[in-house]
Short mmCIF file of C-alpha atoms and ligand atoms in Angstrom, two decimals:
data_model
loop_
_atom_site.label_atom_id
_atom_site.label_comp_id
_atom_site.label_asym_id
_atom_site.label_seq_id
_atom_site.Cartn_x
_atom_site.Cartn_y
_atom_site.Cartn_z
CA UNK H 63 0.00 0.00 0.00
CA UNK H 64 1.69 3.33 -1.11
CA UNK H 65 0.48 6.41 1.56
CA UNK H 66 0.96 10.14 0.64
CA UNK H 67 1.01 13.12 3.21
CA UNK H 68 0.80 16.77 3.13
CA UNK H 69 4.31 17.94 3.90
CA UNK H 70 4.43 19.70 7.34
CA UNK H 71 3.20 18.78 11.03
CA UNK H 72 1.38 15.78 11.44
CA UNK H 73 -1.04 14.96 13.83
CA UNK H 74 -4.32 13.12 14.44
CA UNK H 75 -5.52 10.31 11.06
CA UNK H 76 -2.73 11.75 9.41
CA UNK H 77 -0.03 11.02 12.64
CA UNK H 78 -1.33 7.42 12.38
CA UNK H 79 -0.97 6.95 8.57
CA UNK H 80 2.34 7.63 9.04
CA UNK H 81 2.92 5.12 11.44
CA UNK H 82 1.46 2.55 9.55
CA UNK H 83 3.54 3.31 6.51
CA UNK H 84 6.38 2.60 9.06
CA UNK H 85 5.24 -0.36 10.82
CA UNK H 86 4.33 -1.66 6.86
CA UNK H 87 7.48 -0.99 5.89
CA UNK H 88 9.46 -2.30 8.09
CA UNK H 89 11.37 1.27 9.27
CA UNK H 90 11.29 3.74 12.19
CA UNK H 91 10.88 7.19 12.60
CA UNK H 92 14.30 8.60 14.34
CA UNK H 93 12.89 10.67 17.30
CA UNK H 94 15.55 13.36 17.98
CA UNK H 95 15.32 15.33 21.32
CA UNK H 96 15.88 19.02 20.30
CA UNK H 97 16.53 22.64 22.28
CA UNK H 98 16.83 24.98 20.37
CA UNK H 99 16.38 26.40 16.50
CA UNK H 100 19.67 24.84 15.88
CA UNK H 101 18.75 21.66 16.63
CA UNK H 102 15.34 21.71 15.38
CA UNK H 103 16.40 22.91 11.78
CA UNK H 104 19.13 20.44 11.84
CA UNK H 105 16.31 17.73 12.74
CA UNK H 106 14.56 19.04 9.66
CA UNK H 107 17.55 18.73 7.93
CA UNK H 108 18.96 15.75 8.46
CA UNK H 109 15.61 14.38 7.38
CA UNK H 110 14.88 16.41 4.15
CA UNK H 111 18.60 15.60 3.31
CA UNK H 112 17.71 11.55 3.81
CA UNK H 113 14.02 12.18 2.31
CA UNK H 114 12.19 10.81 5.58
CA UNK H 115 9.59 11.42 8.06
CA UNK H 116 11.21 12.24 11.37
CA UNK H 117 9.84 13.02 14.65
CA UNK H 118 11.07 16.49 16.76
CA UNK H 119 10.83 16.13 20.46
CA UNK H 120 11.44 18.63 23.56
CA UNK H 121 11.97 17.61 27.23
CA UNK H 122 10.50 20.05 29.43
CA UNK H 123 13.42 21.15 30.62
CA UNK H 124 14.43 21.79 26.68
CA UNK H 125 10.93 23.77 26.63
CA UNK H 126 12.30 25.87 29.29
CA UNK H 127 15.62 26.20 27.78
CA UNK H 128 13.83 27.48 24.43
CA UNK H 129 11.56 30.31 26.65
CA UNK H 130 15.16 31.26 28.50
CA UNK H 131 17.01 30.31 31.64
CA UNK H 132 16.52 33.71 33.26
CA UNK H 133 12.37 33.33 33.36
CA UNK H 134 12.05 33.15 37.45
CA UNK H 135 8.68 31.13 36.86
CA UNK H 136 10.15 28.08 35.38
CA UNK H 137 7.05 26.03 34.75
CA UNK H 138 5.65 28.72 33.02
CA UNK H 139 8.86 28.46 30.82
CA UNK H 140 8.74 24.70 30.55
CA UNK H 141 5.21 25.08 28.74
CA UNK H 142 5.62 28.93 26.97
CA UNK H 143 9.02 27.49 25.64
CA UNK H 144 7.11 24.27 24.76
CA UNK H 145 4.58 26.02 22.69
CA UNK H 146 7.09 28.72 21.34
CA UNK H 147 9.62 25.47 19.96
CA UNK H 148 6.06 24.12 18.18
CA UNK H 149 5.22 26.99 16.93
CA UNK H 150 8.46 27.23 15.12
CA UNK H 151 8.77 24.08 13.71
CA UNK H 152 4.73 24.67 12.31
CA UNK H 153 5.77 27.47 10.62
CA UNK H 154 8.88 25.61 8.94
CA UNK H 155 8.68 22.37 8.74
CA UNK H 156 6.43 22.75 5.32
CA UNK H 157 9.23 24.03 3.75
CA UNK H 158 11.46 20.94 4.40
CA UNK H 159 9.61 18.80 2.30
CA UNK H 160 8.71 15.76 4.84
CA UNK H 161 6.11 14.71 7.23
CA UNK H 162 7.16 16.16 11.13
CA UNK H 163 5.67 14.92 14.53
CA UNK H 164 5.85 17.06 16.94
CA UNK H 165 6.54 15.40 20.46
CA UNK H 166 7.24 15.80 23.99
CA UNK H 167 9.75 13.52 25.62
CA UNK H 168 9.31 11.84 29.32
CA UNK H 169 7.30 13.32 31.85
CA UNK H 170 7.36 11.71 35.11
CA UNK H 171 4.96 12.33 37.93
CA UNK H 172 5.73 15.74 39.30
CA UNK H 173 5.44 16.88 35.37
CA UNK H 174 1.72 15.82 34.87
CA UNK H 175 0.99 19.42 35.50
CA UNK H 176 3.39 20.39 32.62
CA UNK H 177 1.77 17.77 29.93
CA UNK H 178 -1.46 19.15 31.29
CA UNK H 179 -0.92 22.67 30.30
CA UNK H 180 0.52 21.82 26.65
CA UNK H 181 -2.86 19.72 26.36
CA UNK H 182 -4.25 23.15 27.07
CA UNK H 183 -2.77 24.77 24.44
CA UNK H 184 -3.70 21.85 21.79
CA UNK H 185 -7.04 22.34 23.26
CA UNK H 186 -7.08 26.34 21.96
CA UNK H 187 -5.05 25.42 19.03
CA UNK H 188 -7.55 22.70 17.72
CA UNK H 189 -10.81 24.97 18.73
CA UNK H 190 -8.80 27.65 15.84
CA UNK H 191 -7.20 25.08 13.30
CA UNK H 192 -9.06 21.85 13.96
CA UNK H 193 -5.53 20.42 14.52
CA UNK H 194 -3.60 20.12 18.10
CA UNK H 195 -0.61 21.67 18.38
CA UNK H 196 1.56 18.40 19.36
CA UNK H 197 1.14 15.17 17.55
CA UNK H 198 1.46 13.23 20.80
CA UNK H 199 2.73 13.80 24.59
CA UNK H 200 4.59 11.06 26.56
CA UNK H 201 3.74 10.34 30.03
CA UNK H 202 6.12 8.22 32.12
CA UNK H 203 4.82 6.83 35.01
CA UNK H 204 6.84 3.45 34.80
CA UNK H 205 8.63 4.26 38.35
CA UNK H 206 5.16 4.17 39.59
CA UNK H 207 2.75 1.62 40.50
CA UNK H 208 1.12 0.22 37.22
CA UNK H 209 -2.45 1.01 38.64
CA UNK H 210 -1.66 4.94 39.32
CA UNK H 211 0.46 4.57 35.73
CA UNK H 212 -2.31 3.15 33.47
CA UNK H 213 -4.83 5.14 35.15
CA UNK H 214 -3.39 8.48 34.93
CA UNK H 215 -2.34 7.57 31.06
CA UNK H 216 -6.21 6.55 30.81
CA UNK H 217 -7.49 10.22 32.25
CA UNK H 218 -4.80 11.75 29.95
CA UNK H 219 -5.96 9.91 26.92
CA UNK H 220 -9.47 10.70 27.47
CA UNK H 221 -9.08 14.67 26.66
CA UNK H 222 -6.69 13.61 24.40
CA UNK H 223 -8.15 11.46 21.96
CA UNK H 224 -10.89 13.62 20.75
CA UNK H 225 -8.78 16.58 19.57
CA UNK H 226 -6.42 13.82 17.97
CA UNK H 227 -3.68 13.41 20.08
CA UNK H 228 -1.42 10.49 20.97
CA UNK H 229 0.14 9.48 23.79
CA UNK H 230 3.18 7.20 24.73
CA UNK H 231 3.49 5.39 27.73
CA UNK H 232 6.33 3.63 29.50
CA UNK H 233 6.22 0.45 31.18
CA UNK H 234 8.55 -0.46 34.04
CA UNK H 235 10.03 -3.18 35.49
CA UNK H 236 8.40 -4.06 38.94
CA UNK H 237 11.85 -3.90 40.48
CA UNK H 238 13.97 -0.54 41.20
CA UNK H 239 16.49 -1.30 43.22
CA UNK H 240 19.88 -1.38 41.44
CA UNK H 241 21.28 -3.70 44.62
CA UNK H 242 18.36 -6.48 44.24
CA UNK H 243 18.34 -6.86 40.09
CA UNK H 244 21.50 -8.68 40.04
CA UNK H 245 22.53 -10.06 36.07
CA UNK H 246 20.66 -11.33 33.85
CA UNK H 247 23.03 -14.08 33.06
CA UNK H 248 21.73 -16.08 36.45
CA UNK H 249 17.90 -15.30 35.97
CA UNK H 250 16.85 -14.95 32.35
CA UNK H 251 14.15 -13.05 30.43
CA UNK H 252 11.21 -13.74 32.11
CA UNK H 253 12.50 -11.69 35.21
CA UNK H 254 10.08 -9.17 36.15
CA UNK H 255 13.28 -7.19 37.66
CA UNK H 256 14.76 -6.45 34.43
CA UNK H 257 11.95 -6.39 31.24
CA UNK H 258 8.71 -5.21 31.19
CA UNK H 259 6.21 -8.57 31.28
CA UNK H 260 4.50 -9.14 28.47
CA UNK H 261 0.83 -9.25 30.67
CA UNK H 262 1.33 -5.33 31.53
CA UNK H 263 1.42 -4.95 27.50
CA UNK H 264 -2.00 -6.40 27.67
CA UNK H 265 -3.13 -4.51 30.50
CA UNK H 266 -2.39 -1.58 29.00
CA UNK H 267 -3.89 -2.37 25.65
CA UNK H 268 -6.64 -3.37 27.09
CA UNK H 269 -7.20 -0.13 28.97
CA UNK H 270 -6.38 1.90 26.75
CA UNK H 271 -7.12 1.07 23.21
CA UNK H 272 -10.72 1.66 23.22
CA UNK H 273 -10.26 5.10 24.27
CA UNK H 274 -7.37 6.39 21.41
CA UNK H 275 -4.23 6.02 20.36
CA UNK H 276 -1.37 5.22 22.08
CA UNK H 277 2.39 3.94 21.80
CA UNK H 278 4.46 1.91 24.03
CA UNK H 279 7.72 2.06 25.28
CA UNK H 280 8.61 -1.24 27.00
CA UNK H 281 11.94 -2.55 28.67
CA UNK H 282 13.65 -5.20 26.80
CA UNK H 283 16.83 -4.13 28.44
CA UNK H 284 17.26 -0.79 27.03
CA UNK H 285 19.79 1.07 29.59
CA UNK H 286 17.51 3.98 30.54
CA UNK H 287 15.81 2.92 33.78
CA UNK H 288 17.16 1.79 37.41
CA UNK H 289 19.30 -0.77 36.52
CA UNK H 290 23.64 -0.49 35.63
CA UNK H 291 24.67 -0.17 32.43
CA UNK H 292 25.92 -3.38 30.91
CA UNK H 293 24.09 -5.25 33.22
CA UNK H 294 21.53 -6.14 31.56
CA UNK H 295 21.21 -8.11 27.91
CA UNK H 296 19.17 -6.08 24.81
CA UNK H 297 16.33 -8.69 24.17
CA UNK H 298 14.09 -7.09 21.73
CA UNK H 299 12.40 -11.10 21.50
CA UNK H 300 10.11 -9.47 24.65
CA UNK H 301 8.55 -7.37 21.99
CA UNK H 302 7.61 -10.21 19.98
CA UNK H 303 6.05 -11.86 22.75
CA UNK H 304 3.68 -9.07 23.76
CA UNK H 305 2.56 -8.70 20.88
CA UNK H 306 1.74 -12.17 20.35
CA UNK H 307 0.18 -11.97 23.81
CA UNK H 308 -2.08 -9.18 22.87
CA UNK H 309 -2.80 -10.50 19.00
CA UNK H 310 -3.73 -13.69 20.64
CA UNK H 311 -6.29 -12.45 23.64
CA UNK H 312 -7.77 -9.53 21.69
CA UNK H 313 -8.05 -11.35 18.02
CA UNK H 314 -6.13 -7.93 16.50
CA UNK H 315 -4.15 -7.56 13.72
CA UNK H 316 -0.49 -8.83 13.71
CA UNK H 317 1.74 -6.36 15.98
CA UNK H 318 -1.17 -4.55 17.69
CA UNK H 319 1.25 -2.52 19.67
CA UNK H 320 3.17 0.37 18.37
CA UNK H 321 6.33 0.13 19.94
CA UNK H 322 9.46 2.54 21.24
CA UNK H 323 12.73 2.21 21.62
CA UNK H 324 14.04 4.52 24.24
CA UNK H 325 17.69 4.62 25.46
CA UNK H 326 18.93 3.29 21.80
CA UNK H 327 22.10 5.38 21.56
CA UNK H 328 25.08 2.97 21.42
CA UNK H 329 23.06 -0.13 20.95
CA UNK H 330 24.09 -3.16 18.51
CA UNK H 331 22.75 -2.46 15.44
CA UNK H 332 21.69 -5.97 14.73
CA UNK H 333 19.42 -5.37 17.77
CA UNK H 334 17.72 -2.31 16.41
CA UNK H 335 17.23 -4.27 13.00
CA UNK H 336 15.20 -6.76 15.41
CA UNK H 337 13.48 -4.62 17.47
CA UNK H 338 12.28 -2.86 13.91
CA UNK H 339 10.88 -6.24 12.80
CA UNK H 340 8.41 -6.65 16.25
CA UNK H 341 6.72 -3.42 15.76
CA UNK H 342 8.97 -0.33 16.91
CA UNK H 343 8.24 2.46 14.98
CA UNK H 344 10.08 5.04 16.79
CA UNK H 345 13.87 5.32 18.49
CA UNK H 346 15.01 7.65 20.65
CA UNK H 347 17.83 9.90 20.05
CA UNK H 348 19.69 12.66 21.95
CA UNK H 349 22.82 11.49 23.32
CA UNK H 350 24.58 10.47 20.58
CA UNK H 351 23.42 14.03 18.52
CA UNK H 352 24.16 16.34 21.44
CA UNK H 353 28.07 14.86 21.33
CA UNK H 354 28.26 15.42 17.52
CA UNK H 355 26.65 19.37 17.96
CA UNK H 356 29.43 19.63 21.19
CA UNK H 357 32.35 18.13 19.50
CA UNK H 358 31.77 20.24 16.11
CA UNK H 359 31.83 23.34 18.39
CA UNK H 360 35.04 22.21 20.21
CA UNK H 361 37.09 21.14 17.06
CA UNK H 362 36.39 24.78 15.72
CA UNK H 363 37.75 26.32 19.04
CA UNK H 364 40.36 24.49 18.10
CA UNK H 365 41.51 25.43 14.65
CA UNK H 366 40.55 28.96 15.71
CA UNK H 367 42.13 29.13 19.54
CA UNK H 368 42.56 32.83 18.99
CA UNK H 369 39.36 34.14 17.38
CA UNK H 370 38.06 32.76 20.81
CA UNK H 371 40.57 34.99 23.21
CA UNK H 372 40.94 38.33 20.72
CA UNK H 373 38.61 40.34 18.23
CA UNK H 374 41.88 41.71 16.68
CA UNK H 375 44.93 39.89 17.17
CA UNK H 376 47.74 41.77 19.03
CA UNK H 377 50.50 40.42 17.78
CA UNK H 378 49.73 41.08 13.74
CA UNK H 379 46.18 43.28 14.09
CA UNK H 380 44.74 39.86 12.42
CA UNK H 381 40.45 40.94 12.84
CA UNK H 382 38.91 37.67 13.96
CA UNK H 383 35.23 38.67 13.01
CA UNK H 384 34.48 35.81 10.43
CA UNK H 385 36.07 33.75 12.68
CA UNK H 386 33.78 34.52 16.16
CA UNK H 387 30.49 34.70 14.46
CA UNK H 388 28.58 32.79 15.94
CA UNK H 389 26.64 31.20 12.82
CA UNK H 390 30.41 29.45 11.85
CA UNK H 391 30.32 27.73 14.84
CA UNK H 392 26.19 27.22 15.60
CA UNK H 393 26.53 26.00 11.15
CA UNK H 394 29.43 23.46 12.31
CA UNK H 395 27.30 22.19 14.92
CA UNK H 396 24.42 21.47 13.07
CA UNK H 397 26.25 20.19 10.55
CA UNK H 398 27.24 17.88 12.42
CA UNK H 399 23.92 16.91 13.86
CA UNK H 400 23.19 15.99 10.23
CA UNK H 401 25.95 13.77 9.54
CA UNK H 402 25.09 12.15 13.01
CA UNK H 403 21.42 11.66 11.88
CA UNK H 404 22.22 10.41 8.59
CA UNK H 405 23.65 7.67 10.32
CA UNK H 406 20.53 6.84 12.54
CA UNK H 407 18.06 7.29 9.52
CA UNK H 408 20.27 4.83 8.25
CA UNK H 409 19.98 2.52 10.80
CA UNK H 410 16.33 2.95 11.33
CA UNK H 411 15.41 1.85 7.52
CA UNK H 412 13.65 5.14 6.57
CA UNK H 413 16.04 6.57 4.06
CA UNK H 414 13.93 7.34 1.03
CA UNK H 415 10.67 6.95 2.47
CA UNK H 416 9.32 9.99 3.07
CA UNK H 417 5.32 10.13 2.21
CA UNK H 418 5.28 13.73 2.19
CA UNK H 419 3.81 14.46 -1.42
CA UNK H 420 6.42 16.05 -3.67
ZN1 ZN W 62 11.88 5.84 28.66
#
């Protein structure tokens, strides 16, 4: 089945066509945690470069990066800088060419508040464009009981569904302890300790499906949680199994569940190419893109030590202008950022398939 978008922001039937043309193709949507213009346009171009769909995310503490450090009521900033950072990618990301979804990253329980308020604003921004502003929030409750996490995501869903928004969960493990998880060599993938059990995947499915869309991020060993790095084995085969859990109890469609892969940077890329085939349709990514922006702004401090100490030299009245500008450096960085994202669109399968009409 071929599937053709209007370039720009995506969100509601149009959010989920995309996914579908990812999950049917067999490719995942990079999902690149951004801070700043730089970053955004670099997101954009990085995936107008690779002709593919990508998706822009901010943290909230990005969001209040983006409104500016010196606001003294920083929740206000978390959600003004929010809005501001969507704001700017609606007005450009048309002009890249490709399909954008706009998303914001982790929110644990103190943050409900925050997600809360951006809902606001997709509230106001559908009741004027009959589109939200955000394609889809995330809400991470996974250090939390799975009642309170499920049933918060449930209340969430419920004023988000009808304007068309999404929203991505995260299941835990039931452990959280880093002392009483131990290795996985001794106890295997059916510990609860380490990888999110396939019967929470169906307890969330269940809960939620009827009421709108949502997407899952589930541990399969993924080294963002309460656990040691390196202690734990990648074992993307959980996916499979919840989905087969859920395809079998609910009678769906093959992969019900549209699946995330958080903490991905620095993961074995034969793993990612697995993951991919059991239904993940998005990775995260910030890590590995904020070293490439840093280390493009330190290796031009370094061919151009001075330019960084004097505007005119004092030894040979050399002017350093061109030099300090702040776009040579802020252009290396992003740069960089795009080379660095070529790589994960790579990775991810989506090179080439955009399905923003031309
Ligand atoms: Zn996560």
């Amino acid at each position: 089945m071929s599937y053709s978008l209007k370039p720009g922001v995506v969100t509601g039937e149009d959010y989920l066509t995309l996914l579908k043309a990812a999950k049917e193709g067999g490719y995942a949507l990079p999902a690149v945690n951004a801070v700043g213009t730089n970053s955004i346009n670099a997101v954009m171009e990085a995936a107008a470069k690779n002709n593919a769909d990508v998706i822009v995310q901010f943290s909230n503490s990005a969001g209040q990066f983006y409104a500016g450090k010196s606001l003294s009521d920083a929740f206000e900033a978390k959600v003004i800088g929010s809005v501001s950072a969507a704001q700017h990618v609606h007005l450009l990301a048309e002009k890249y060419g490709v399909c954008v979804v706009l998303h914001t990253d982790h929110a644990n329980k103190p943050l409900i508040p925050w997600v809360e308020a951006l809902v606001a604003h997709s509230e106001s921004h559908y009741e004027n464009t009959g589109s939200p502003l955000f394609s889809s929030h995330m809400l991470d409750l996974s250090a939390e009981e799975i009642d309170f996490n499920l049933s918060e995501c449930k209340r969430l869903l419920e004023r988000m569904a009808p304007i068309g928004m999404s929203l991505e969960i995260e299941l835990g493990v039931t452990g959280g302890e880093e002392d009483g998880v131990g290795s996985d060599d001794d106890i295997g993938a059916d510990n609860p300790l380490l990888y999110t059990q396939p019967e929470d995947c169906l307890q969330a499915w269940e809960l939620l499906s009827p009421i709108g869309h949502f997407s899952l991020a589930a541990s399969f060993g993924n080294v963002h949680g309460v656990y040691k790095p390196g202690n734990v084995k990648l074992r993307p085969e959980i996916l499979k199994s919840s989905q087969e859990l859920v395809e079998n109890k609910c009678a769906t469609d093959p992969k019900p569940l549209d699946l995330v892969f958080h903490g991905g940077s620095g993961s074995d890329k034969s793993k990612i190419s697995e993951a991919l085939t059991y239904g993940v349709f998005k990775m995260n990514i910030d890590t590995d893109t904020q070293f490439a922006f840093a280390k493009a702004v330190g290796d031009y401090v370094n061919e151009f030590p001075r330019a960084f100490k004097y505007q005119i030299d004092p030894d040979d009245d050399t002017p350093y202008k061109k030099q300090y500008d702040p776009r040579k450096f802020l252009r290396s960085a992003e740069e960089s950022m795009v080379t660095r994202l070529d790589e994960a669109f790579h990775d991810l399968g989506s090179v080439g398939k955009s399905i923003a009409k031309k």
